[in-house]
Short mmCIF file of C-alpha atoms and ligand atoms in Angstrom, two decimals:
data_model
loop_
_atom_site.label_atom_id
_atom_site.label_comp_id
_atom_site.label_asym_id
_atom_site.label_seq_id
_atom_site.Cartn_x
_atom_site.Cartn_y
_atom_site.Cartn_z
CA MET A 1 36.00 125.47 85.77
CA THR A 2 33.51 121.93 87.06
CA ASN A 3 35.05 119.90 84.72
CA ILE A 4 38.45 120.65 86.06
CA ILE A 5 40.74 116.77 86.57
CA LYS A 6 42.19 116.98 89.80
CA ALA A 7 45.17 114.77 90.62
CA GLN A 8 44.39 112.21 91.98
CA LYS A 9 43.63 111.26 95.73
CA GLY A 10 47.37 110.65 97.58
CA THR A 11 49.37 112.37 94.87
CA LYS A 12 50.48 115.49 94.66
CA ASP A 13 52.54 118.21 92.17
CA ILE A 14 56.22 119.14 93.08
CA LEU A 15 56.11 123.25 91.98
CA PRO A 16 58.32 125.33 91.17
CA ALA A 17 58.28 126.65 94.72
CA GLU A 18 59.26 124.06 96.22
CA ILE A 19 61.88 121.93 94.01
CA SER A 20 65.24 123.90 95.46
CA LYS A 21 64.08 121.49 98.19
CA TRP A 22 64.13 118.61 96.60
CA TYR A 23 67.26 119.61 94.43
CA ASN A 24 68.76 119.42 97.87
CA LEU A 25 68.29 116.13 98.89
CA GLU A 26 69.12 114.83 95.31
CA LYS A 27 72.03 116.85 95.43
CA LYS A 28 73.16 115.65 99.02
CA ALA A 29 72.40 111.98 98.25
CA GLU A 30 75.14 112.07 95.33
CA GLU A 31 77.15 113.51 97.08
CA VAL A 32 77.13 111.90 100.26
CA PHE A 33 76.55 108.13 99.16
CA SER A 34 78.91 108.57 96.26
CA PHE A 35 81.33 110.55 98.50
CA ALA A 36 81.07 106.25 100.35
CA GLY A 37 81.54 104.51 96.83
CA PHE A 38 78.14 103.84 96.34
CA LYS A 39 76.67 103.91 92.10
CA GLU A 40 73.53 105.15 91.34
CA ILE A 41 71.27 102.63 89.52
CA ARG A 42 68.25 104.06 87.70
CA THR A 43 65.95 100.65 87.22
CA PRO A 44 62.28 100.79 85.80
CA ILE A 45 59.18 102.04 87.39
CA PHE A 46 56.80 99.16 86.89
CA GLU A 47 58.01 95.69 86.87
CA ALA A 48 56.60 92.02 87.09
CA THR A 49 53.82 91.84 89.67
CA GLU A 50 55.98 88.54 90.00
CA LEU A 51 58.44 90.36 90.96
CA PHE A 52 56.61 91.85 94.46
CA ALA A 53 54.88 88.80 95.59
CA ARG A 54 57.91 87.06 95.39
CA GLY A 55 60.01 89.55 96.46
CA VAL A 56 58.83 91.73 99.39
CA GLY A 57 56.23 88.67 100.11
CA ASP A 58 52.88 87.88 99.46
CA THR A 59 51.53 87.93 103.22
CA THR A 60 52.85 91.78 103.34
CA ASP A 61 50.23 94.47 103.35
CA ILE A 62 52.13 95.72 100.26
CA VAL A 63 51.73 93.07 97.92
CA ASN A 64 48.22 91.76 99.15
CA LYS A 65 46.59 95.40 99.57
CA GLU A 66 48.63 97.96 98.61
CA MET A 67 50.33 97.46 94.58
CA TYR A 68 49.10 99.28 91.50
CA SER A 69 48.92 96.34 89.05
CA PHE A 70 47.24 95.89 85.64
CA GLU A 71 47.48 94.18 83.02
CA LYS A 72 49.43 94.24 79.12
CA SER A 73 49.53 91.84 76.40
CA GLU A 74 48.81 89.20 79.60
CA ARG A 75 50.94 89.67 81.82
CA SER A 76 50.24 91.32 85.24
CA LEU A 77 52.62 94.52 85.80
CA THR A 78 53.08 96.28 88.92
CA LEU A 79 54.30 99.53 89.93
CA ARG A 80 56.77 99.98 92.29
CA PRO A 81 56.41 99.82 95.31
CA GLU A 82 59.98 99.68 96.79
CA ASN A 83 62.68 99.55 95.22
CA THR A 84 65.15 97.03 97.25
CA ALA A 85 63.29 94.17 94.80
CA GLY A 86 63.86 96.14 91.21
CA VAL A 87 67.45 96.40 92.66
CA VAL A 88 67.95 93.08 93.16
CA ARG A 89 65.88 91.93 89.93
CA SER A 90 68.95 93.85 87.91
CA PHE A 91 71.92 92.93 90.04
CA ILE A 92 70.95 89.39 89.09
CA GLU A 93 69.30 90.06 85.49
CA ASN A 94 73.09 91.99 84.99
CA GLY A 95 75.69 89.28 86.62
CA MET A 96 76.58 91.91 88.68
CA HIS A 97 77.61 89.23 91.78
CA ARG A 98 80.30 88.90 89.07
CA LEU A 99 81.96 91.63 90.04
CA THR A 100 84.62 93.36 93.15
CA ALA A 101 82.03 92.55 95.99
CA PRO A 102 81.05 94.82 97.21
CA VAL A 103 78.28 95.77 95.35
CA LYS A 104 77.22 99.57 96.20
CA LEU A 105 74.59 100.98 94.44
CA TRP A 106 72.15 104.06 95.26
CA TYR A 107 68.75 105.50 93.74
CA LYS A 108 66.23 107.87 93.98
CA GLY A 109 62.86 108.10 92.49
CA PRO A 110 58.67 107.52 93.29
CA MET A 111 57.31 104.30 94.72
CA PHE A 112 53.68 103.26 94.67
CA ARG A 113 51.26 101.89 97.07
CA TYR A 114 47.74 102.07 97.44
CA GLU A 115 47.40 103.39 100.95
CA ARG A 116 45.08 105.74 102.76
CA PRO A 117 46.37 108.77 102.46
CA GLN A 118 47.05 110.40 105.90
CA ALA A 119 50.22 113.48 106.92
CA GLY A 120 53.01 111.62 105.69
CA ARG A 121 51.27 108.97 103.53
CA GLN A 122 51.29 109.57 99.98
CA ARG A 123 50.07 106.73 97.45
CA GLN A 124 53.06 107.98 95.24
CA PHE A 125 55.71 109.47 97.17
CA HIS A 126 59.77 109.16 96.82
CA GLN A 127 62.25 107.20 98.33
CA VAL A 128 66.06 108.08 98.26
CA GLY A 129 68.10 104.38 99.56
CA VAL A 130 71.43 102.33 98.77
CA GLU A 131 71.25 98.99 98.18
CA MET A 132 75.19 96.93 99.37
CA PHE A 133 75.42 93.06 97.66
CA GLY A 134 78.25 90.43 98.88
CA ILE A 135 79.26 91.67 102.66
CA LYS A 136 77.85 88.47 104.83
CA GLU A 137 79.99 90.44 107.80
CA PRO A 138 78.02 93.09 110.67
CA SER A 139 80.36 95.55 109.56
CA ALA A 140 78.17 95.95 106.76
CA ASP A 141 75.00 96.67 108.85
CA ALA A 142 77.09 99.55 110.19
CA GLU A 143 77.88 101.04 107.26
CA VAL A 144 74.83 100.97 106.48
CA ILE A 145 73.14 102.18 109.30
CA LEU A 146 76.09 105.70 109.14
CA LEU A 147 75.76 105.89 106.11
CA ALA A 148 71.78 106.99 106.72
CA VAL A 149 72.33 109.04 109.67
CA ASN A 150 75.46 111.16 107.53
CA TYR A 151 73.17 112.07 104.97
CA LEU A 152 70.19 112.60 107.48
CA LYS A 153 73.00 115.02 109.24
CA SER A 154 74.31 116.67 105.29
CA ILE A 155 70.66 117.61 104.98
CA GLY A 156 70.27 119.47 108.14
CA LEU A 157 68.70 116.14 110.17
CA CYS A 158 70.84 115.40 113.55
CA ASP A 159 68.35 114.72 116.74
CA LEU A 160 66.50 111.50 114.85
CA ASP A 161 65.41 108.30 116.41
CA VAL A 162 67.77 105.43 115.47
CA GLU A 163 66.22 102.20 116.26
CA ILE A 164 67.17 98.52 115.44
CA ASN A 165 66.37 95.29 116.26
CA SER A 166 66.92 91.47 114.85
CA LEU A 167 64.50 89.77 113.25
CA GLY A 168 67.66 86.36 113.57
CA CYS A 169 68.19 83.99 111.06
CA PRO A 170 64.74 81.51 109.89
CA ASN A 171 65.55 79.12 112.69
CA CYS A 172 65.27 81.84 115.32
CA ARG A 173 62.41 83.19 113.56
CA GLU A 174 60.92 79.90 114.17
CA THR A 175 61.03 79.65 117.65
CA PHE A 176 60.87 82.70 118.27
CA SER A 177 57.71 82.70 115.94
CA LYS A 178 56.06 78.94 117.78
CA LYS A 179 56.61 80.55 120.83
CA LEU A 180 54.37 83.82 120.55
CA LYS A 181 52.03 82.15 119.26
CA ASP A 182 51.44 79.91 121.93
CA ALA A 183 51.52 83.28 124.93
CA ILE A 184 48.96 85.06 122.32
CA ARG A 185 46.59 82.17 121.41
CA PRO A 186 44.46 82.34 124.24
CA TYR A 187 44.44 86.50 123.38
CA LEU A 188 43.71 86.22 120.01
CA ALA A 189 39.38 86.23 120.28
CA ASN A 190 40.37 89.51 121.56
CA MET A 191 42.10 90.78 118.20
CA CYS A 192 41.66 92.81 114.95
CA PRO A 193 41.12 90.92 112.60
CA ASP A 194 44.30 91.65 110.47
CA CYS A 195 46.43 90.19 113.31
CA GLN A 196 44.09 86.87 112.97
CA GLU A 197 45.42 86.66 110.12
CA ARG A 198 49.07 87.89 111.01
CA PHE A 199 48.69 85.00 114.05
CA GLU A 200 48.54 81.71 110.34
CA LYS A 201 50.70 83.42 107.81
CA ASN A 202 53.13 85.81 109.02
CA PRO A 203 53.33 85.74 113.52
CA LEU A 204 56.41 88.42 113.87
CA ARG A 205 53.60 90.70 112.19
CA LEU A 206 52.11 90.64 115.50
CA LEU A 207 54.84 92.83 117.08
CA ASP A 208 53.29 95.64 114.93
CA CYS A 209 50.19 96.09 115.40
CA LYS A 210 49.44 99.72 116.36
CA VAL A 211 45.45 98.45 117.25
CA PRO A 212 44.84 99.19 121.13
CA GLU A 213 43.52 96.50 122.34
CA CYS A 214 46.11 94.65 120.36
CA ASN A 215 48.78 97.31 121.90
CA GLU A 216 47.55 95.72 125.64
CA VAL A 217 47.70 92.04 124.49
CA LEU A 218 51.27 92.64 124.16
CA ASN A 219 51.45 94.63 126.90
CA SER A 220 50.62 92.11 129.17
CA GLU A 221 53.38 90.82 130.74
CA GLU A 222 53.16 87.41 129.65
CA ILE A 223 53.67 88.23 126.28
CA GLN A 224 56.64 90.68 127.07
CA ASN A 225 58.25 87.93 128.41
CA VAL A 226 58.07 85.97 125.46
CA ILE A 227 59.12 89.25 123.52
CA THR A 228 62.13 90.32 125.70
CA SER A 229 63.33 86.66 126.19
CA GLU A 230 66.17 85.45 124.49
CA TYR A 231 65.26 84.88 121.23
CA ILE A 232 67.95 84.71 119.13
CA CYS A 233 71.41 81.62 118.43
CA ASP A 234 74.43 82.47 119.69
CA GLU A 235 75.36 83.28 116.04
CA CYS A 236 72.82 85.52 115.42
CA SER A 237 73.44 87.01 118.56
CA GLU A 238 77.28 87.35 117.65
CA HIS A 239 76.31 88.97 114.80
CA PHE A 240 74.06 91.61 116.37
CA ASN A 241 76.20 92.14 119.43
CA LYS A 242 79.03 93.54 117.39
CA VAL A 243 77.05 95.91 115.12
CA LYS A 244 75.72 97.89 118.64
CA GLU A 245 79.84 97.94 118.82
CA TYR A 246 80.43 99.30 115.85
CA LEU A 247 77.32 101.88 116.33
CA ASP A 248 79.24 102.20 119.91
CA ALA A 249 82.41 103.40 118.27
CA LEU A 250 80.63 105.97 115.73
CA ASN A 251 79.00 107.24 119.07
CA ILE A 252 75.08 106.64 117.34
CA LYS A 253 72.61 106.59 119.75
CA TYR A 254 70.67 103.77 119.06
CA SER A 255 67.85 102.20 121.06
CA VAL A 256 67.09 98.10 120.99
CA ASN A 257 63.60 98.31 119.93
CA ARG A 258 62.36 94.38 119.98
CA LEU A 259 59.15 95.07 118.89
CA LEU A 260 60.92 96.75 115.21
CA VAL A 261 59.61 93.68 112.53
CA ARG A 262 59.06 95.98 109.17
CA GLY A 263 56.70 95.49 107.23
CA LEU A 264 58.58 93.32 104.30
CA ASP A 265 59.71 89.47 104.46
CA TYR A 266 62.82 89.80 102.90
CA TYR A 267 64.17 91.10 106.29
CA ASN A 268 66.44 89.01 108.12
CA ARG A 269 68.86 89.45 111.35
CA THR A 270 69.57 93.47 111.36
CA VAL A 271 66.42 95.69 111.07
CA PHE A 272 66.41 99.26 111.86
CA GLU A 273 63.92 102.65 111.04
CA ILE A 274 64.91 105.87 112.02
CA LYS A 275 62.38 108.22 112.97
CA SER A 276 61.50 111.79 114.28
CA ASN A 277 59.13 112.92 116.97
CA ASN A 278 58.12 115.98 114.59
CA LEU A 279 55.76 113.49 111.82
CA GLY A 280 52.61 112.86 113.69
CA SER A 281 51.01 108.99 113.35
CA GLN A 282 53.85 108.28 110.32
CA ASN A 283 57.29 108.86 111.71
CA ALA A 284 60.01 106.80 110.03
CA VAL A 285 61.48 109.11 107.74
CA CYS A 286 63.82 106.07 107.03
CA GLY A 287 63.25 101.91 107.33
CA GLY A 288 66.26 99.56 106.04
CA GLY A 289 67.75 95.53 107.18
CA ARG A 290 69.79 92.72 105.58
CA TYR A 291 68.18 90.36 103.14
CA ASP A 292 70.88 87.64 102.71
CA SER A 293 68.28 85.04 100.81
CA LEU A 294 66.14 87.27 98.77
CA VAL A 295 69.41 87.60 95.57
CA ARG A 296 68.56 83.54 95.57
CA HIS A 297 65.08 83.81 96.56
CA LEU A 298 65.02 85.63 93.04
CA GLY A 299 67.03 83.63 91.28
CA GLY A 300 70.31 84.73 91.52
CA VAL A 301 73.41 83.48 93.39
CA ASP A 302 73.62 82.96 96.85
CA THR A 303 74.27 87.53 98.10
CA PRO A 304 73.55 88.75 101.27
CA ALA A 305 72.85 92.32 101.15
CA VAL A 306 71.57 95.70 102.90
CA GLY A 307 70.19 98.38 102.79
CA PHE A 308 67.91 101.14 103.86
CA ALA A 309 65.24 103.15 102.29
CA MET A 310 64.02 107.45 103.36
CA GLY A 311 60.85 109.14 102.54
CA MET A 312 61.29 112.66 100.75
CA GLU A 313 58.64 113.83 101.53
CA ARG A 314 58.93 112.82 105.13
CA LEU A 315 62.15 114.02 104.36
CA ASN A 316 61.41 117.53 103.43
CA SER A 317 58.34 117.71 106.14
CA LEU A 318 61.01 118.37 108.82
CA LEU A 319 63.48 120.59 106.94
CA PRO A 320 62.59 124.67 106.70
CA ASP A 321 61.70 126.03 103.24
CA VAL A 322 63.78 128.13 101.32
CA GLU A 323 64.65 130.86 98.83
CA ASP A 324 64.07 130.54 95.49
CA ASN A 325 67.82 131.95 93.77
CA LYS A 326 67.73 134.39 92.12
CA LEU A 327 68.88 134.85 88.13
CA ASP A 328 72.65 136.42 87.73
CA ILE A 329 71.18 138.73 85.30
CA PHE A 330 68.04 141.03 84.25
CA VAL A 331 68.51 142.64 80.90
CA VAL A 332 66.56 145.19 80.75
CA SER A 333 66.17 146.56 77.09
CA SER A 334 64.34 148.92 74.58
CA SER A 335 65.25 146.39 71.59
CA SER A 336 64.12 142.65 71.84
CA THR A 337 67.18 141.59 69.37
CA GLU A 338 69.10 143.55 71.11
CA ALA A 339 68.01 141.93 74.59
CA PHE A 340 68.26 138.20 72.73
CA LYS A 341 71.51 138.32 72.11
CA VAL A 342 72.94 139.74 75.28
CA VAL A 343 70.96 137.68 77.30
CA ASN A 344 72.39 134.72 74.92
CA GLU A 345 75.65 135.83 74.89
CA LEU A 346 75.46 136.20 79.11
CA ARG A 347 74.18 132.19 79.03
CA ALA A 348 77.27 131.27 76.67
CA ALA A 349 79.18 132.83 79.42
CA GLY A 350 78.13 130.67 81.92
CA PHE A 351 75.03 133.65 84.12
CA SER A 352 71.66 132.70 84.46
CA ALA A 353 70.26 135.10 82.70
CA ASP A 354 66.45 136.61 81.42
CA PHE A 355 64.50 138.88 80.11
CA ASP A 356 61.23 140.68 79.11
CA LEU A 357 60.16 138.97 75.90
CA SER A 358 56.91 141.05 74.93
CA CYS A 359 59.54 144.07 75.93
CA LYS A 360 57.54 146.29 78.15
CA LYS A 361 58.60 149.90 78.89
CA PHE A 362 61.41 150.86 80.96
CA GLY A 363 60.62 151.62 84.41
CA LYS A 364 58.18 147.73 84.06
CA GLN A 365 60.98 145.55 83.06
CA ILE A 366 63.77 147.02 85.42
CA GLU A 367 60.85 146.86 88.33
CA LYS A 368 60.84 143.05 87.55
CA ALA A 369 63.98 142.92 86.83
CA SER A 370 65.03 143.76 90.88
CA LYS A 371 62.32 141.36 91.34
CA VAL A 372 63.49 138.21 90.43
CA ALA A 373 67.95 138.94 89.49
CA SER A 374 70.37 140.00 91.39
CA HIS A 375 71.78 143.00 88.27
CA ALA A 376 70.70 143.93 85.77
CA VAL A 377 72.38 144.29 82.17
CA ILE A 378 70.83 147.33 80.47
CA VAL A 379 70.26 148.08 76.75
CA CYS A 380 69.21 151.26 75.27
CA GLU A 381 68.78 153.68 72.86
CA ASP A 382 71.96 155.27 74.31
CA GLU A 383 74.21 151.71 74.82
CA ILE A 384 73.62 150.74 72.05
CA ALA A 385 74.58 154.28 69.84
CA ASN A 386 77.79 154.07 71.80
CA ASN A 387 78.11 149.96 71.83
CA THR A 388 78.05 149.94 75.76
CA VAL A 389 75.69 147.93 78.55
CA SER A 390 75.57 149.76 82.09
CA ILE A 391 75.25 147.08 84.87
CA LYS A 392 72.96 147.45 87.61
CA ASP A 393 74.01 145.77 91.76
CA PHE A 394 70.52 145.52 93.35
CA SER A 395 72.40 145.30 96.45
CA THR A 396 74.31 148.45 96.16
CA SER A 397 71.54 150.22 93.77
CA GLU A 398 75.23 150.84 91.97
CA GLN A 399 74.64 151.98 87.77
CA LYS A 400 77.87 151.94 85.67
CA THR A 401 78.72 152.05 81.86
CA VAL A 402 81.14 149.97 80.14
CA SER A 403 81.90 149.20 76.85
CA ARG A 404 79.55 146.38 74.70
CA ASN A 405 82.81 144.42 74.36
CA ASP A 406 84.12 143.01 77.66
CA TYR A 407 81.11 143.71 79.85
CA ILE A 408 80.85 140.00 80.23
CA ASN A 409 84.80 140.16 82.02
CA CYS A 410 82.97 143.07 84.06
CA LEU A 411 80.74 141.07 85.59
CA LYS A 412 82.66 137.67 85.96
P1 HAM B 501 59.78 101.46 103.60
O1 HAM B 501 60.05 101.27 105.72
O2 HAM B 501 58.93 100.14 102.99
O3 HAM B 501 60.79 100.17 103.77
O4 HAM B 501 59.96 102.41 103.64
C1 HAM B 501 61.22 103.20 103.70
C2 HAM B 501 59.85 104.42 103.42
O5 HAM B 501 59.01 104.88 102.87
C3 HAM B 501 59.81 105.05 104.68
O6 HAM B 501 59.88 104.87 106.45
C4 HAM B 501 59.10 106.03 104.59
O7 HAM B 501 59.44 107.38 105.24
C5 HAM B 501 58.53 106.09 102.91
N1 HAM B 501 57.37 106.19 102.97
C6 HAM B 501 56.77 104.47 102.93
N2 HAM B 501 55.69 105.01 102.16
C7 HAM B 501 55.52 105.73 102.26
C8 HAM B 501 53.94 106.67 102.07
N3 HAM B 501 52.84 105.57 101.41
N4 HAM B 501 53.81 107.93 101.74
C9 HAM B 501 55.16 108.19 102.16
N5 HAM B 501 56.48 107.76 102.40
C10 HAM B 501 56.37 107.08 102.20
C11 HAM B 501 61.18 99.87 102.39
O8 HAM B 501 60.76 100.74 101.77
C12 HAM B 501 62.75 99.10 102.18
N6 HAM B 501 62.91 98.62 100.12
C13 HAM B 501 63.46 99.69 102.14
C14 HAM B 501 64.53 98.72 102.75
C15 HAM B 501 66.13 98.80 101.06
N7 HAM B 501 65.18 97.93 103.21
C16 HAM B 501 66.64 97.48 102.46
N8 HAM B 501 66.98 98.17 102.01
#
């Protein structure tokens, strides 16, 4: 036992007892997203490292600290830490800008980030997400937020907090960053090392810091005045107001959080997160926003875009466990050959069915049948001799014997 190899820190097996919950999240995603005209896309799990460095941004924690990168044939490759960059790469490479806009895509699958594992935070985790290309109007932002809310409702999560913000355009960002830096400069020495770095490389991320000393600075009246001041241009403001108007019309409750800046560099204008009070410090189940320059930035034809991704482990942790589905039928027989034949006929007719491969005693087989299936089909000596089968319904304990030629119809 000393040499047992264990799963890596921050990774988890998804065991058979949990798989129904996962199937449900995936099935509902397929239903809700395809009802809204989104088509599934599956991109590779590893990509050129450069895609994430350029796409997600080389001042972000994801790119600086959290990527699983490795060399193969002198190329640097990275396990995807998120899927927006990969979907954008595919959009460009496959000429999807030539399709009629909007191009609506959804995806699910594993992502990899070398983060410190804790409740709700893994090194391999799963996301389900959507990306919509080609629409610059605020209706696309609202459509994507609506879709996120409707997906959450469909899986039984209705009472979550939607937070939105607008980061404005690059011009607004530059003016605001300068104002923020001027206000924070006198207090910078008291802030954490990460913030000292962010101050130079990506000042907006200063708003995102959770360290108490930094929070104290951010909460001071002087800095709050800067944060809450008019910070976006008229055009960005109009865009944001229209998004809010749509959400109001759709009865989607939200709050505006000026500190919401998101940890990825590609966003402009609308950003949003959906959070739960029941998740501790890692409380975001969904994060997304608009990224109008990413397609151009990665070499494609200028195309506006907006999307979101949700953490599937976090969704699952908010949902009750589901009971495993029982089999339709367990075949009980004194002859494994007969059992094989009957199981095969049942499966071909669309029933889930199984039997005892080691042909144990009748009592043991029927006991197992009652635990794993709703019905037993019994084919023992009498039944074989008379060309019949007996069907036992475990919910009523009723048993009846029918012709072997007609038992499938009786079961149906
Ligand atoms: P993100 O906020 O980095 O955004 O991740 C989205 C969601 O993935 C989070 O809200 C969280 O639920 C889950 N998540 C992230 N990291 C972990 C982790 N280490 N362990 C467990 N769950 C995690 C993105 O990934 C963007 N690509 C979203 C997007 C799509 N923006 C536009 N389109």
